[in-house]
mmCIF file of C-alpha atoms in Angstrom:
data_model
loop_
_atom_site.group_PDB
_atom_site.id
_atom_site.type_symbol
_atom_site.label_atom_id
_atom_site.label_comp_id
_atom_site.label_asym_id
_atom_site.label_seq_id
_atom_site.Cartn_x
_atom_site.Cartn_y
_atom_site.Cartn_z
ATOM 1 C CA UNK A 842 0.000 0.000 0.000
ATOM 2 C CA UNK A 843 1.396 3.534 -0.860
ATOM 3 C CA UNK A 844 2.217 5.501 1.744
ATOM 4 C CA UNK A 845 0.184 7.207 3.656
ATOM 5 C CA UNK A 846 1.005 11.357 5.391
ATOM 6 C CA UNK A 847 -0.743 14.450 6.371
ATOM 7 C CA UNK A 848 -0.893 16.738 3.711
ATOM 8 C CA UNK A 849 -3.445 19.049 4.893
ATOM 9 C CA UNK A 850 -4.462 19.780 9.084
ATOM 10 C CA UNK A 851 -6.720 16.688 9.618
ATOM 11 C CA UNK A 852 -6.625 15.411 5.705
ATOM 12 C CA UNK A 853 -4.206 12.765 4.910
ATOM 13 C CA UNK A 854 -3.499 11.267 1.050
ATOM 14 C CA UNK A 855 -2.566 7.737 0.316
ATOM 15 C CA UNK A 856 -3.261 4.321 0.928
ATOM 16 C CA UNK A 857 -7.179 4.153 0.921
ATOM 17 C CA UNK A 858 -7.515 7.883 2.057
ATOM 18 C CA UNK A 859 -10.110 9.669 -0.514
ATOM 19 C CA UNK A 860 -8.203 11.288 -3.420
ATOM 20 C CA UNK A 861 -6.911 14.853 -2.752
ATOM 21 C CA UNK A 862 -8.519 17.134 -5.508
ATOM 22 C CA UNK A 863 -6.896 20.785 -6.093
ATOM 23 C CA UNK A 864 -8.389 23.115 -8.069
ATOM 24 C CA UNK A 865 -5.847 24.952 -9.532
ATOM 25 C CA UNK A 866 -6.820 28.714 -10.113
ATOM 26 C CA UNK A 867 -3.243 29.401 -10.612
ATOM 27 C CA UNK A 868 -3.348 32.994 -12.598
ATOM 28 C CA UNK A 869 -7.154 32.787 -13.991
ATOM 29 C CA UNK A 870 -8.094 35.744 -11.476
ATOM 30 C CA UNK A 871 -7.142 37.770 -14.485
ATOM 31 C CA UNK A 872 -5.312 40.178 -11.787
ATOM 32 C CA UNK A 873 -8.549 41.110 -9.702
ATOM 33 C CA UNK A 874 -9.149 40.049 -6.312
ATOM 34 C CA UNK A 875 -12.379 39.990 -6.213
ATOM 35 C CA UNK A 876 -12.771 37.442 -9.154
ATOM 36 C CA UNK A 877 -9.836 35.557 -7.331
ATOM 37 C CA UNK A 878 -12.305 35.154 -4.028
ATOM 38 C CA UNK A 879 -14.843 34.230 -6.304
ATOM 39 C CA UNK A 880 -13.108 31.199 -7.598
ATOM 40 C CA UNK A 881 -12.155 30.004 -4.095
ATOM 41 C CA UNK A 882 -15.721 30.163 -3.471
ATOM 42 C CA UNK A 883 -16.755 28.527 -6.014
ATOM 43 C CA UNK A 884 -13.592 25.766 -5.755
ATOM 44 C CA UNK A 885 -15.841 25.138 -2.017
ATOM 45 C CA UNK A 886 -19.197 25.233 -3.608
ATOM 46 C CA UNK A 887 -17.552 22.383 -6.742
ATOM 47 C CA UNK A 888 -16.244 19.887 -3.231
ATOM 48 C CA UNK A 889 -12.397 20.570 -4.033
ATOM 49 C CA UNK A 890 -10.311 20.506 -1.071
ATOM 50 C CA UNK A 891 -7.892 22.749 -1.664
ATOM 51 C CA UNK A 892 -7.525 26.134 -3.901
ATOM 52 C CA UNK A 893 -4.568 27.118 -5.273
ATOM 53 C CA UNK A 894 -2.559 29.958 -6.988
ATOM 54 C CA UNK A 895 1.126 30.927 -7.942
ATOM 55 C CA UNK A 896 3.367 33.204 -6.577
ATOM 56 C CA UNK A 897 6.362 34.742 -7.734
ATOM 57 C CA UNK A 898 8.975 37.348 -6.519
ATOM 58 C CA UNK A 899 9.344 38.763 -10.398
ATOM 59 C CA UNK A 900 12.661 40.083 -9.933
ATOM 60 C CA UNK A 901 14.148 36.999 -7.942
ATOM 61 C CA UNK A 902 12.277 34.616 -11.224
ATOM 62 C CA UNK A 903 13.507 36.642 -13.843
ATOM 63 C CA UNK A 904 16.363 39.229 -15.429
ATOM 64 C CA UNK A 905 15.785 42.423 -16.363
ATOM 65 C CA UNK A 906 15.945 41.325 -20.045
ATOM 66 C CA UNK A 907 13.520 38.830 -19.852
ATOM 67 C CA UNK A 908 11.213 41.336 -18.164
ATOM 68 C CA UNK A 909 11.985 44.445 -20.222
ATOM 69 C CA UNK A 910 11.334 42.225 -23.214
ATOM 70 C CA UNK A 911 7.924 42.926 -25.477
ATOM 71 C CA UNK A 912 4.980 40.990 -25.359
ATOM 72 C CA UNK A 913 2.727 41.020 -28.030
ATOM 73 C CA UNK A 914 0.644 37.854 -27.798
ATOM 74 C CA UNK A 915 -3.490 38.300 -27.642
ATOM 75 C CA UNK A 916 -3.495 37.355 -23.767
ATOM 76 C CA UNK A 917 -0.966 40.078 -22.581
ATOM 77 C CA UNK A 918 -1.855 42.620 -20.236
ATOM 78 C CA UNK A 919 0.823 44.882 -20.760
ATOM 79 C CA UNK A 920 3.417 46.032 -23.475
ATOM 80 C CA UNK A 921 6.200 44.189 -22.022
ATOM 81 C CA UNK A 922 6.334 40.789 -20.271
ATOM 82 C CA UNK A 923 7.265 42.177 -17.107
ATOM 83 C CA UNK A 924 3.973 44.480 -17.103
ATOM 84 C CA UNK A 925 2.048 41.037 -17.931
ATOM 85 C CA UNK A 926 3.376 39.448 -15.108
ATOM 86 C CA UNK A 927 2.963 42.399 -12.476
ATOM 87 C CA UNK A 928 -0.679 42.564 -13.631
ATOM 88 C CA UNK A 929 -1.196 39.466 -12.696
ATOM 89 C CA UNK A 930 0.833 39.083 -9.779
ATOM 90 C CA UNK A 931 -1.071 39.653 -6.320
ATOM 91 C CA UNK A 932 1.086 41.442 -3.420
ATOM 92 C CA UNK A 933 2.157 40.078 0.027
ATOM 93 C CA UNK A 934 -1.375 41.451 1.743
ATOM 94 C CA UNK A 935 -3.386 40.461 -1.226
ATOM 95 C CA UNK A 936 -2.170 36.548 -0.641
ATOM 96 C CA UNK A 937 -2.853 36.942 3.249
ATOM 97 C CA UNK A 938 -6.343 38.448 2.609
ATOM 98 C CA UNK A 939 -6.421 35.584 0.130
ATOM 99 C CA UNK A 940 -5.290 32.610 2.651
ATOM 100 C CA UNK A 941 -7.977 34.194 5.663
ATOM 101 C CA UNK A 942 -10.831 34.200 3.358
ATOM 102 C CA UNK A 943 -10.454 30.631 1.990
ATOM 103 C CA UNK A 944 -10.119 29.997 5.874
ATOM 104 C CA UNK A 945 -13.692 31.425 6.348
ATOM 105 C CA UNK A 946 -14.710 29.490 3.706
ATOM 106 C CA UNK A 947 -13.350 26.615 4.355
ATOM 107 C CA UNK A 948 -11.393 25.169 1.818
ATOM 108 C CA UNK A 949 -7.183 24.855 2.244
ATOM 109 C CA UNK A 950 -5.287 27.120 0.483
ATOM 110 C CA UNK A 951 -2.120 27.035 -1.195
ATOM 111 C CA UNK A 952 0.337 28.535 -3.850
ATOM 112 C CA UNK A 953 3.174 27.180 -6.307
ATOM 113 C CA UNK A 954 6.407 29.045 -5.101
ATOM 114 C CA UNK A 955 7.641 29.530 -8.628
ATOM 115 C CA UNK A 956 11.091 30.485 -7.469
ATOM 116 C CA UNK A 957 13.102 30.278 -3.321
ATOM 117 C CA UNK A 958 11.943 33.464 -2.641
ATOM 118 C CA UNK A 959 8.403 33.116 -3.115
ATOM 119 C CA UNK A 960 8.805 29.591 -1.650
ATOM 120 C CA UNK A 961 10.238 31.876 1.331
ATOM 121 C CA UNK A 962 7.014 33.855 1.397
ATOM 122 C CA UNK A 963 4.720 31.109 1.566
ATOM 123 C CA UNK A 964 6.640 29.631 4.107
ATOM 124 C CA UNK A 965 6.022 32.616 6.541
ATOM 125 C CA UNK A 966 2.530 32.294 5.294
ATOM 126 C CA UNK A 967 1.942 29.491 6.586
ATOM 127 C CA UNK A 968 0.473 27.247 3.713
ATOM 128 C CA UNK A 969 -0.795 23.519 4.314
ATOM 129 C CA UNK A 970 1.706 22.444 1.805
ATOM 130 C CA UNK A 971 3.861 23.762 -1.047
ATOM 131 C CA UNK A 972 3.200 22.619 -4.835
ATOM 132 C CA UNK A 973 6.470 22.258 -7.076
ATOM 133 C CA UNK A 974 5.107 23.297 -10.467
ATOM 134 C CA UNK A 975 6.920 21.059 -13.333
ATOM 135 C CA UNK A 976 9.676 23.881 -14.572
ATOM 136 C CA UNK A 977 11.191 23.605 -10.734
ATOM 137 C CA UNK A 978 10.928 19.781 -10.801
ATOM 138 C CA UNK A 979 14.539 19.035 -11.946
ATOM 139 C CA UNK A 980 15.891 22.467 -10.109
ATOM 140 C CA UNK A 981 17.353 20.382 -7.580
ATOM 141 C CA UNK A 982 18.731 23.596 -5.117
ATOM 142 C CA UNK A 983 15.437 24.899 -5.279
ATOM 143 C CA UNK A 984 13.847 21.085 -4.429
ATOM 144 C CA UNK A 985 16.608 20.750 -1.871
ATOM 145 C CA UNK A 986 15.698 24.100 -0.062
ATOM 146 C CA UNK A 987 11.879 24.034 -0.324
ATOM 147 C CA UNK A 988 12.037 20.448 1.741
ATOM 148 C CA UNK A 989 14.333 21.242 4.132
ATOM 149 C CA UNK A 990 11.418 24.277 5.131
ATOM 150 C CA UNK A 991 9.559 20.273 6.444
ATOM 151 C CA UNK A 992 6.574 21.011 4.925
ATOM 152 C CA UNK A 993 4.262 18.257 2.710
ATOM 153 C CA UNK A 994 5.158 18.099 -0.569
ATOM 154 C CA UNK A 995 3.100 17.473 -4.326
ATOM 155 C CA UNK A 996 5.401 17.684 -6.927
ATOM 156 C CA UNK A 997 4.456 17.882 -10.491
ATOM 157 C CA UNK A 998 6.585 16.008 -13.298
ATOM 158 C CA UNK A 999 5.771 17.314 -16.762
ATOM 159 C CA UNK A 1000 9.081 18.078 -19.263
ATOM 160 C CA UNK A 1001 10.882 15.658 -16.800
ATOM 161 C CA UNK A 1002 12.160 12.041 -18.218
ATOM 162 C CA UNK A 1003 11.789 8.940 -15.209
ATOM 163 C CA UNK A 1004 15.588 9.197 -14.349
ATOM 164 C CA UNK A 1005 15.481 13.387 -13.737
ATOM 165 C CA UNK A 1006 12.095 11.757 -11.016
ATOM 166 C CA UNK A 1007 14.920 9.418 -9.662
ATOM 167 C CA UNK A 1008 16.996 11.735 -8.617
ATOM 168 C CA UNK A 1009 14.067 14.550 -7.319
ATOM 169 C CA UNK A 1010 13.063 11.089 -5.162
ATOM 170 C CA UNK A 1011 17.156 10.976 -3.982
ATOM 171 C CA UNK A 1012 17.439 14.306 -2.998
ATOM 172 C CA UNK A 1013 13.759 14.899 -1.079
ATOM 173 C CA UNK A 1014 13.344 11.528 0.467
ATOM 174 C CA UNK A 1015 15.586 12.131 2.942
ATOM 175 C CA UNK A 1016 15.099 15.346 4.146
ATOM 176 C CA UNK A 1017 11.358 15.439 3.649
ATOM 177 C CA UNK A 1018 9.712 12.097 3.175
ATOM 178 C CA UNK A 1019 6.104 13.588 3.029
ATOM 179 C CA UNK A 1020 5.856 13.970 -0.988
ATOM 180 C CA UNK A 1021 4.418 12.609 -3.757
ATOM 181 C CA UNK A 1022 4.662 13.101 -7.571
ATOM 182 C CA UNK A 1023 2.076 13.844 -10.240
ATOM 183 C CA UNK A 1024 1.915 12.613 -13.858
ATOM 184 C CA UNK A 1025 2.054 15.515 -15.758
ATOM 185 C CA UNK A 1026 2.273 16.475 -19.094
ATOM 186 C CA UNK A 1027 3.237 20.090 -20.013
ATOM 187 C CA UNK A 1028 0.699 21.472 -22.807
ATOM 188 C CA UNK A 1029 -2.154 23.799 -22.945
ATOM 189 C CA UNK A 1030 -4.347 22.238 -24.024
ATOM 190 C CA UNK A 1031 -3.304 18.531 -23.722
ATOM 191 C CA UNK A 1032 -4.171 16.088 -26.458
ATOM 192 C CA UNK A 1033 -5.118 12.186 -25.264
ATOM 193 C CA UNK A 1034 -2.374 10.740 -26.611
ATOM 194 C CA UNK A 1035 0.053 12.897 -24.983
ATOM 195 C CA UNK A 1036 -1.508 11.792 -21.836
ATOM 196 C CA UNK A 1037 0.402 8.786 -20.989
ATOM 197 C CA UNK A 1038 -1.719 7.216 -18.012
ATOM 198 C CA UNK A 1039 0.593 4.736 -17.610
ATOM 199 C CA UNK A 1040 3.358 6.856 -16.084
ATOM 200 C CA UNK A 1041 1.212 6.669 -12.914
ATOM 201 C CA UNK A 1042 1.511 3.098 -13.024
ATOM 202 C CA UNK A 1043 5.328 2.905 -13.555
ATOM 203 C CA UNK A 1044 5.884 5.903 -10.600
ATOM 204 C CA UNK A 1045 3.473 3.193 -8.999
ATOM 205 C CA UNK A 1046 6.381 0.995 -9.328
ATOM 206 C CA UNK A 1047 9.465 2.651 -9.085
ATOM 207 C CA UNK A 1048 8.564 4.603 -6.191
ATOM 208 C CA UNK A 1049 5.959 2.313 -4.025
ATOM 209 C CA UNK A 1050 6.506 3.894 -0.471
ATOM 210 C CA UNK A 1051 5.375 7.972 -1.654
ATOM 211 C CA UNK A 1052 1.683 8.401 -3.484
ATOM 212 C CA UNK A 1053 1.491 8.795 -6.518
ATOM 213 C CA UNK A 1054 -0.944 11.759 -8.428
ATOM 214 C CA UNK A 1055 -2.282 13.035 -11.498
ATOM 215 C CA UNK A 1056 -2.097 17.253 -12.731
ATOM 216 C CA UNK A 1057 -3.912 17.369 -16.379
ATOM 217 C CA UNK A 1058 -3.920 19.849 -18.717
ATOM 218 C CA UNK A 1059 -6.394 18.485 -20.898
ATOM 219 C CA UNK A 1060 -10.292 18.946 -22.105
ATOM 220 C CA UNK A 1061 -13.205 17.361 -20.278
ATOM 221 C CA UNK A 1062 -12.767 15.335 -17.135
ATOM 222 C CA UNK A 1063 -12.567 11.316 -18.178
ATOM 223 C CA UNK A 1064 -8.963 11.513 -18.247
ATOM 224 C CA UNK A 1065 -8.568 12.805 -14.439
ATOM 225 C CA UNK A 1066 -11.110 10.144 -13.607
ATOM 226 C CA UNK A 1067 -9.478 7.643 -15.271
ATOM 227 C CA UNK A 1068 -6.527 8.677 -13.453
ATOM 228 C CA UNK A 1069 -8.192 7.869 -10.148
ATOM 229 C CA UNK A 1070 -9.591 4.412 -11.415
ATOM 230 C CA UNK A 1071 -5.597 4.051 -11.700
ATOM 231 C CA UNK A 1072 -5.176 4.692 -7.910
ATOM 232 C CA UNK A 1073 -4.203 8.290 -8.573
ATOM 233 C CA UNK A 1074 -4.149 9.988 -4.837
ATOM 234 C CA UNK A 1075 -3.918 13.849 -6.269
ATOM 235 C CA UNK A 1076 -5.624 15.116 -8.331
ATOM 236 C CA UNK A 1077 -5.054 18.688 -9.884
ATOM 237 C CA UNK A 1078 -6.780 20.654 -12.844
ATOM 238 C CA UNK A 1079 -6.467 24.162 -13.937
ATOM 239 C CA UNK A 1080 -10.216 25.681 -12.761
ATOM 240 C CA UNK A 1081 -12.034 29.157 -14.355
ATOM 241 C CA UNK A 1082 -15.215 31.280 -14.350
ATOM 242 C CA UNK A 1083 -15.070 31.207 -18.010
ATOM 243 C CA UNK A 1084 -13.119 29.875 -21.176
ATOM 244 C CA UNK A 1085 -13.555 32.294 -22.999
ATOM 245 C CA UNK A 1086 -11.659 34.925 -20.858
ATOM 246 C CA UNK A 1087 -7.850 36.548 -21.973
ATOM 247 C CA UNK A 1088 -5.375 33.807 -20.755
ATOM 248 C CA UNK A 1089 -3.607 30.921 -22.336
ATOM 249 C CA UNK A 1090 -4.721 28.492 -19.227
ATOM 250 C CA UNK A 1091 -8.243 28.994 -19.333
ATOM 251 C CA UNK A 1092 -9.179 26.895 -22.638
ATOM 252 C CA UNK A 1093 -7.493 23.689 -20.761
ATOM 253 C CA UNK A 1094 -9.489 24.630 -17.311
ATOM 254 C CA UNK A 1095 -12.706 23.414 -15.846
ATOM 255 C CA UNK A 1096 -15.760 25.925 -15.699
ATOM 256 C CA UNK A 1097 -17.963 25.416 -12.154
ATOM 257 C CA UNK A 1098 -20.401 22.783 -13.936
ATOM 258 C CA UNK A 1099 -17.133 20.481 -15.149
ATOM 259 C CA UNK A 1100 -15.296 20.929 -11.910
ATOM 260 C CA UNK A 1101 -18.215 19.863 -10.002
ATOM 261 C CA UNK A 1102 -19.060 16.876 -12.322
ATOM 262 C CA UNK A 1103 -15.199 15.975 -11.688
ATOM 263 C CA UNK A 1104 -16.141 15.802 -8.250
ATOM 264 C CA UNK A 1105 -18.728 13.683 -7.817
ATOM 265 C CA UNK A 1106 -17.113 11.561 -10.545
ATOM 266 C CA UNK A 1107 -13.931 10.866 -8.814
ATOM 267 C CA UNK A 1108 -16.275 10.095 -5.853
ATOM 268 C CA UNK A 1109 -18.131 7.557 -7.571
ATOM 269 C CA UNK A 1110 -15.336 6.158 -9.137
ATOM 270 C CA UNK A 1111 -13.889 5.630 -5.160
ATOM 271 C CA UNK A 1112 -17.115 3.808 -4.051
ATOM 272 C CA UNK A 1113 -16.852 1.525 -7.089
ATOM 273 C CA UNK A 1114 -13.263 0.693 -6.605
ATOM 274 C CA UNK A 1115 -14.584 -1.766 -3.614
ATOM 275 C CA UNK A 1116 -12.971 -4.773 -2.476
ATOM 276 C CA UNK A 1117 -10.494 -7.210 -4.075
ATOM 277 C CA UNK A 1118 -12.133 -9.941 -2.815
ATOM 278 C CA UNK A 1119 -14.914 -11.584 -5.001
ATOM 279 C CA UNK A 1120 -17.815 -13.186 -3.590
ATOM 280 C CA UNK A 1121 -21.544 -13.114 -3.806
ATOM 281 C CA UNK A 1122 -22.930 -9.439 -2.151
ATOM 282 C CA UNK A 1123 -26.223 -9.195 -0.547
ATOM 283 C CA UNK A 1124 -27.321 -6.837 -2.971
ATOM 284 C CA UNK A 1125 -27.225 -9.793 -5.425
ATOM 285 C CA UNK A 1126 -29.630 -12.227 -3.716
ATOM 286 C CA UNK A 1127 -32.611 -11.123 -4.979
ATOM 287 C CA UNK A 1128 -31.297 -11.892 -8.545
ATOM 288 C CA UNK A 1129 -29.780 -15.020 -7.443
ATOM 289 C CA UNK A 1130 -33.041 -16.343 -6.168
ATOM 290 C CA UNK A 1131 -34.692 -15.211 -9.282
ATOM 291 C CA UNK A 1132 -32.450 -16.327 -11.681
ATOM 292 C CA UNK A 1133 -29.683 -18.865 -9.614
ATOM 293 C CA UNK A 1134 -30.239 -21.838 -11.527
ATOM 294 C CA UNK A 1135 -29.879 -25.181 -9.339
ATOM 295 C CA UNK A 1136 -28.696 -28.949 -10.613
ATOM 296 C CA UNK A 1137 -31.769 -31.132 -10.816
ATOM 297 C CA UNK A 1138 -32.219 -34.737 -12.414
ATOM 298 C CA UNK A 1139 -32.431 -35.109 -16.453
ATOM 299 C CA UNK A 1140 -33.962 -38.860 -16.256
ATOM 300 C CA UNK A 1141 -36.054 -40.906 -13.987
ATOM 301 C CA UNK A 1142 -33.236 -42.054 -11.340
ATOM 302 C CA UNK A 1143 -34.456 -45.629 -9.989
ATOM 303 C CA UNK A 1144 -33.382 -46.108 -6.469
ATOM 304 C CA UNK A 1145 -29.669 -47.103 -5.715
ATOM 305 C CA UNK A 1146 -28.955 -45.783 -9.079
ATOM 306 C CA UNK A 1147 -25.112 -44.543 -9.100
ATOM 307 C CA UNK A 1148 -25.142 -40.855 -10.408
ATOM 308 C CA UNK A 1149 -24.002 -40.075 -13.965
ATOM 309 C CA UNK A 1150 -23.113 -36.875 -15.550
ATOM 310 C CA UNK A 1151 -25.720 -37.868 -18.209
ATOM 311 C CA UNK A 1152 -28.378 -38.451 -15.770
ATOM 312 C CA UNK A 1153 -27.883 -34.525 -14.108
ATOM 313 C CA UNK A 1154 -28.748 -31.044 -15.674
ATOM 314 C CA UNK A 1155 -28.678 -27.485 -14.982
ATOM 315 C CA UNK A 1156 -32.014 -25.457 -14.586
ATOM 316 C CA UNK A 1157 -33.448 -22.487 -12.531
ATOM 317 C CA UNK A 1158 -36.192 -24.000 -10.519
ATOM 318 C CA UNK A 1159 -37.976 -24.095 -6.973
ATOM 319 C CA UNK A 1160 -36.577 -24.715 -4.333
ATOM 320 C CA UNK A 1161 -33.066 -23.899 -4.820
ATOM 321 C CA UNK A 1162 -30.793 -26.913 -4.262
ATOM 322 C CA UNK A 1163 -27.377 -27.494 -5.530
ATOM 323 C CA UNK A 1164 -25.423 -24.905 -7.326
ATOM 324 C CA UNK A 1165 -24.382 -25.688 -10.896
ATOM 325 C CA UNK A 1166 -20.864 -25.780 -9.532
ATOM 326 C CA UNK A 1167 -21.449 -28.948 -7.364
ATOM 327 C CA UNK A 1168 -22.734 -31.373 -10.428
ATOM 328 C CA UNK A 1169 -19.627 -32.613 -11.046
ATOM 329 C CA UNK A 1170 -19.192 -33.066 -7.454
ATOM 330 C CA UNK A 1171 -22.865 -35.112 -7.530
ATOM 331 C CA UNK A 1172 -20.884 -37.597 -10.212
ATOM 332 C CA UNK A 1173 -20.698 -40.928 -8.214
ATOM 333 C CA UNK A 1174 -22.952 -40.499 -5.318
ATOM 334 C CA UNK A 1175 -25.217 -43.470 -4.834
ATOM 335 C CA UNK A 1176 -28.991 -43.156 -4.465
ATOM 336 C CA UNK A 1177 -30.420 -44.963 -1.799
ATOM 337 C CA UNK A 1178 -33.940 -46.404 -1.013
ATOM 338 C CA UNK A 1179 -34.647 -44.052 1.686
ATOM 339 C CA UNK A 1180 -35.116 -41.312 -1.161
ATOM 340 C CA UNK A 1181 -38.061 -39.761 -1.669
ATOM 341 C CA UNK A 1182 -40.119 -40.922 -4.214
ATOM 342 C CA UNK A 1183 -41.362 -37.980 -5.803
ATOM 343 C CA UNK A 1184 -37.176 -36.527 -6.368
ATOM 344 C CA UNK A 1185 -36.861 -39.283 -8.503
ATOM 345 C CA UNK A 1186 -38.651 -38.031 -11.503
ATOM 346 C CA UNK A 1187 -37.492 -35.774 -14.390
ATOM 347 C CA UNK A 1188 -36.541 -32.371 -14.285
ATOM 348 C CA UNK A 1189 -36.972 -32.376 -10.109
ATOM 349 C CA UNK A 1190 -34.550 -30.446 -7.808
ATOM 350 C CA UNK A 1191 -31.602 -32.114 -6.460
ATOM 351 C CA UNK A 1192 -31.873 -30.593 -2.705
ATOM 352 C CA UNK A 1193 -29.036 -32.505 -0.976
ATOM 353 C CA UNK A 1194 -27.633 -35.343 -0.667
ATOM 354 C CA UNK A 1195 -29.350 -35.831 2.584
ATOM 355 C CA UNK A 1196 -32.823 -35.917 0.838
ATOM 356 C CA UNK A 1197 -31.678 -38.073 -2.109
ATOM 357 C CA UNK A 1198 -29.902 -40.778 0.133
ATOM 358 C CA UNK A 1199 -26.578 -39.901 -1.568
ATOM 359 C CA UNK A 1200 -23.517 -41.878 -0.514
ATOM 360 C CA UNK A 1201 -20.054 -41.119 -2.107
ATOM 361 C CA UNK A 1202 -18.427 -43.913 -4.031
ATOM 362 C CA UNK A 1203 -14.259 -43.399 -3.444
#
């Protein structure tokens, strides 16, 4: 069984815990905090557990090149990229006014420290847990620093190959050995057969004592669930208020209606997972009496007759009496005078041995 830890106050992930879903609202506030409330809100309202955004410290993430240079696509807020970014970038006070009201509603509340210093931040912030987003997966002085701060971990793996994983799993597992990784695939939006499902199985594998997650990118929410039917413990997807809005995340994110279906789908999909161990289920005895078919006699068997295959048949019937499975077992067995009668005649239940006067030849 995977292991189990704490991510969250009171909420654990892992081994048969119920799968951890984040709704990732990452920068879809479009820069207002108002419509940034409103999607925690509604991340509540959908039965996510957590809510979550990303910070960065702009001039710690980038040069002044890469800021100063201009940005021209049809989602920009500004001229350059560095007055895109600041646009959308919410200050110190706006993140703790953030973190109290998902408090009051209730939902945890988190943030992807996009580089040490806003990892820094969030540490004095006190989130539940820090989220490595997948371009600071193989920055291993980054990984190194964030899990010395001791806090959970859920790091996402998309751009990274399974040997870059092996070594994020060498460096965190012992300083911090409450992690776990998410298949990930790094495109917006993501196509099915970029997917690759199967990576959950292999971390599955090659890493059986951490849990193991899902963070899509993709259209529609069978994939995610699927990912749960695969014993994905994490599940993350990029949430809006509305596709249509400036942003090249919110064509891959949920609206309210598809988060919400996700939801109750991953829940369903829990309940159905069940047991490993098959065996008839109360709620299948009323169509076992109904349709349960029992072994009864083919021919006329005269008393002290020795039982033949050729003499036995299958048939549903009243009273129930042996189960199909037991003719063979019924091969050999001696009828004896004491028999009733009437359970000699065609097409009559076989009850038990008891009534038929059954003895076993050895």
């Amino acid at each position: 069984m995977p292991r189990e830890f704490e991510l969250c106050p009171g909420r654990r992930i892992g081994g048969d815990y119920p799968c951890f879903i984040i709704a990732e609202i990452g920068q879809n506030h479009q820069g207002d905090l108002d419509i940034a409330k409103r999607m925690i809100r509604m991340a509540k309202d959908c039965g996510a557990d957590c809510a979550k955004f990303q910070k960065s410290e702009l001039e710690y993430k980038f040069n002044k090149k890469a800021l100063e240079r201009p940005y021209t696509s049809k989602h920009s807020w500004g001229k350059t990229y560095g007055e895109h970014k600041r646009h959308l970038e919410f200050s110190h006070d706006q993140y703790r006014e953030l973190k109290k009201y998902a408090e009051e509603v209730g939902i945890f509340f988190t943030a992807s420290g996009m580089d040490e210093m806003a990892v820094e931040f969030l540490h004095e912030l006190d989130v539940p847990f820090f989220k490595v987003g997948s371009g600071d997966t193989n920055n291993f002085l980054y990984l190194e620093k964030t899990a010395k701060k001791g806090r959970p971990m859920v790091i996402s793996s998309g751009m990274q190959s399974m040997n870059t994983m092996h070594q994020v799993y060498q460096i965190v597992k012992p300083i911090n050995p409450n992690f776990c990784f998410l298949q990930c695939t790094s495109a917006y939006p993501l196509q099915p057969e970029d997917v690759n499902l199967r990576v959950i199985s292999a971390y599955q594998s090659a890493f059986p004592d951490i849990p193991i997650g899902y963070s899509g990118h993709e259209t529609g929410i069978a994939i995610s669930v699927a990912a749960v039917a695969l014993g994905a413990k994490v599940v993350e997807r990029h949430v809006t208020l509305d596709k249509t809005w400036k942003g090249s995340d919110h064509q891959a994110s949920l609206e309210p209606q598809e988060l919400a279906e996700l939801v109750k789908a991953i829940r369903t999909v829990e309940k159905a997972m069940g047991s490993p161990i098959k065996q008839l289920l109360p709620c299948e005895m009323a169509c076992n009496e109904k349709l349960g078919k029992s072994v009864v006699a083919k021919v006329t068997i005269p008393e002290g007759t020795v039982l033949t295959l050729d003499m036995l048949t299958v048939k549903v019937g009243e009273p129930k009496g042996f189960a199909p499975e037991a003719i063979f077992d019924l091969v050999g067995q001696k009828k004896l005078a004491k028999a009733s009668v009437s359970l000699l005649n065609p097409g009559i239940l076989i009850n038990s041995a008891v009534q038929l006067g059954f003895s076993i030849c050895m």
